Amino acid sequence: PQSMANTVWAFATAGVAARTLFEVIATQAQRRVSGFNSQAVANMAWAFACVGWDRRQLFLELGATAAERLLYLNEAEKSQLYLVALYVRIEWPDLNFPLSSHLESFKAAY
């Protein structure tokens, strides 16, 4: 899981939205998300938000996993997830995103 997160994070950081690569990783991530640590969840969610990913199911699953790991999130991960939550709010305003209720606490980390 960490290598998948690192890969999409690197591409997003470089501003490269390699659609096919992101498709493959998204499919694999959805199958394995429960095994991700908090860093992998935050990095992956942030990377997909940065490239404007349009499949909300991935964000729901990553958000739910992040919500399960709230106690383990460091400031950098909270900052990333704050940006992800804002992206999800803009893209899908009616979506019940698992991290929406934590926006204010994540904002402090940003």
mmCIF file of C-alpha atoms in Angstrom:
data_model
loop_
_atom_site.group_PDB
_atom_site.id
_atom_site.type_symbol
_atom_site.label_atom_id
_atom_site.label_comp_id
_atom_site.label_asym_id
_atom_site.label_seq_id
_atom_site.Cartn_x
_atom_site.Cartn_y
_atom_site.Cartn_z
ATOM 1 C CA PRO A 1 0.000 0.000 0.000
ATOM 2 C CA GLN A 2 2.751 2.480 0.843
ATOM 3 C CA SER A 3 4.394 2.119 -2.568
ATOM 4 C CA MET A 4 1.084 2.847 -4.314
ATOM 5 C CA ALA A 5 0.576 5.934 -2.172
ATOM 6 C CA ASN A 6 4.140 7.086 -2.772
ATOM 7 C CA THR A 7 3.741 6.653 -6.519
ATOM 8 C CA VAL A 8 0.554 8.692 -6.891
ATOM 9 C CA TRP A 9 1.902 11.278 -4.428
ATOM 10 C CA ALA A 10 5.066 11.705 -6.549
ATOM 11 C CA PHE A 11 3.113 12.068 -9.785
ATOM 12 C CA ALA A 12 0.676 14.547 -8.226
ATOM 13 C CA THR A 13 3.523 16.542 -6.687
ATOM 14 C CA ALA A 14 5.129 16.746 -10.118
ATOM 15 C CA GLY A 15 1.802 17.825 -11.625
ATOM 16 C CA VAL A 16 1.536 14.727 -13.804
ATOM 17 C CA ALA A 17 -1.896 13.137 -13.987
ATOM 18 C CA ALA A 18 -1.034 9.801 -15.592
ATOM 19 C CA ARG A 19 -4.633 8.664 -16.014
ATOM 20 C CA THR A 20 -3.931 4.991 -16.740
ATOM 21 C CA LEU A 21 -1.523 4.677 -13.827
ATOM 22 C CA PHE A 22 -3.981 6.391 -11.497
ATOM 23 C CA GLU A 23 -6.795 4.092 -12.717
ATOM 24 C CA VAL A 24 -4.781 0.981 -11.903
ATOM 25 C CA ILE A 25 -3.712 2.279 -8.513
ATOM 26 C CA ALA A 26 -7.242 3.430 -7.655
ATOM 27 C CA THR A 27 -8.595 -0.040 -8.415
ATOM 28 C CA GLN A 28 -5.929 -1.701 -6.292
ATOM 29 C CA ALA A 29 -6.296 0.848 -3.493
ATOM 30 C CA GLN A 30 -10.024 0.233 -3.204
ATOM 31 C CA ARG A 31 -9.315 -3.464 -2.701
ATOM 32 C CA ARG A 32 -6.617 -2.859 -0.074
ATOM 33 C CA VAL A 33 -7.543 0.406 1.649
ATOM 34 C CA SER A 34 -8.171 -1.264 4.994
ATOM 35 C CA GLY A 35 -4.484 -2.191 5.137
ATOM 36 C CA PHE A 36 -3.240 1.373 4.616
ATOM 37 C CA ASN A 37 -1.599 3.260 7.440
ATOM 38 C CA SER A 38 -2.537 6.891 8.085
ATOM 39 C CA GLN A 39 0.304 8.265 5.961
ATOM 40 C CA ALA A 40 -0.647 6.145 2.957
ATOM 41 C CA VAL A 41 -4.307 7.151 3.274
ATOM 42 C CA ALA A 42 -3.502 10.859 3.506
ATOM 43 C CA ASN A 43 -0.933 10.800 0.688
ATOM 44 C CA MET A 44 -3.189 8.847 -1.624
ATOM 45 C CA ALA A 45 -6.288 10.950 -0.954
ATOM 46 C CA TRP A 46 -4.291 14.160 -1.420
ATOM 47 C CA ALA A 47 -2.744 12.929 -4.677
ATOM 48 C CA PHE A 48 -6.082 11.946 -6.182
ATOM 49 C CA ALA A 49 -7.593 15.288 -5.164
ATOM 50 C CA CYS A 50 -4.644 17.162 -6.698
ATOM 51 C CA VAL A 51 -5.183 15.554 -10.089
ATOM 52 C CA GLY A 52 -8.930 16.200 -9.965
ATOM 53 C CA TRP A 53 -9.961 12.571 -9.658
ATOM 54 C CA ASP A 54 -13.624 12.212 -10.539
ATOM 55 C CA ARG A 55 -14.599 8.969 -8.849
ATOM 56 C CA ARG A 56 -16.114 9.709 -5.498
ATOM 57 C CA GLN A 57 -16.172 6.098 -4.274
ATOM 58 C CA LEU A 58 -12.395 6.141 -3.824
ATOM 59 C CA PHE A 59 -12.650 9.304 -1.719
ATOM 60 C CA LEU A 60 -15.424 7.764 0.383
ATOM 61 C CA GLU A 61 -13.321 4.693 1.098
ATOM 62 C CA LEU A 62 -10.154 6.665 1.835
ATOM 63 C CA GLY A 63 -12.139 9.092 3.989
ATOM 64 C CA ALA A 64 -13.713 6.265 5.970
ATOM 65 C CA THR A 65 -10.319 4.670 6.530
ATOM 66 C CA ALA A 66 -8.834 8.001 7.620
ATOM 67 C CA ALA A 67 -11.742 8.509 10.020
ATOM 68 C CA GLU A 68 -10.918 5.144 11.620
ATOM 69 C CA ARG A 69 -7.332 6.335 12.137
ATOM 70 C CA LEU A 70 -8.027 9.837 13.494
ATOM 71 C CA LEU A 71 -5.988 9.266 16.639
ATOM 72 C CA TYR A 72 -2.933 8.361 14.579
ATOM 73 C CA LEU A 73 -2.954 11.298 12.144
ATOM 74 C CA ASN A 74 -0.060 13.717 12.436
ATOM 75 C CA GLU A 75 -0.273 17.406 11.509
ATOM 76 C CA ALA A 76 0.926 16.888 7.925
ATOM 77 C CA GLU A 77 -1.679 14.180 7.322
ATOM 78 C CA LYS A 78 -4.422 16.350 8.820
ATOM 79 C CA SER A 79 -3.343 19.173 6.537
ATOM 80 C CA GLN A 80 -3.523 16.920 3.483
ATOM 81 C CA LEU A 81 -6.911 15.561 4.502
ATOM 82 C CA TYR A 82 -8.197 19.089 5.063
ATOM 83 C CA LEU A 83 -7.449 19.861 1.413
ATOM 84 C CA VAL A 84 -9.037 16.584 0.357
ATOM 85 C CA ALA A 85 -12.194 17.355 2.338
ATOM 86 C CA LEU A 86 -12.418 20.783 0.682
ATOM 87 C CA TYR A 87 -11.997 19.196 -2.752
ATOM 88 C CA VAL A 88 -14.740 16.663 -2.022
ATOM 89 C CA ARG A 89 -17.028 19.425 -0.695
ATOM 90 C CA ILE A 90 -16.597 21.391 -3.939
ATOM 91 C CA GLU A 91 -16.914 18.412 -6.296
ATOM 92 C CA TRP A 92 -19.785 16.654 -4.524
ATOM 93 C CA PRO A 93 -21.513 19.128 -2.170
ATOM 94 C CA ASP A 94 -24.225 16.638 -1.196
ATOM 95 C CA LEU A 95 -21.843 13.789 -0.439
ATOM 96 C CA ASN A 96 -21.662 12.639 3.172
ATOM 97 C CA PHE A 97 -17.859 12.555 3.313
ATOM 98 C CA PRO A 98 -16.626 10.737 6.439
ATOM 99 C CA LEU A 99 -14.192 13.516 7.376
ATOM 100 C CA SER A 100 -16.547 16.475 6.957
ATOM 101 C CA SER A 101 -17.226 16.761 10.666
ATOM 102 C CA HIS A 102 -13.486 17.063 11.331
ATOM 103 C CA LEU A 103 -12.789 19.960 8.956
ATOM 104 C CA GLU A 104 -12.304 22.546 11.672
ATOM 105 C CA SER A 105 -9.767 20.478 13.574
ATOM 106 C CA PHE A 106 -7.918 19.679 10.333
ATOM 107 C CA LYS A 107 -7.952 23.360 9.363
ATOM 108 C CA ALA A 108 -5.811 24.134 12.409
ATOM 109 C CA ALA A 109 -3.137 21.809 11.007
ATOM 110 C CA TYR A 110 -3.240 23.559 7.648
#
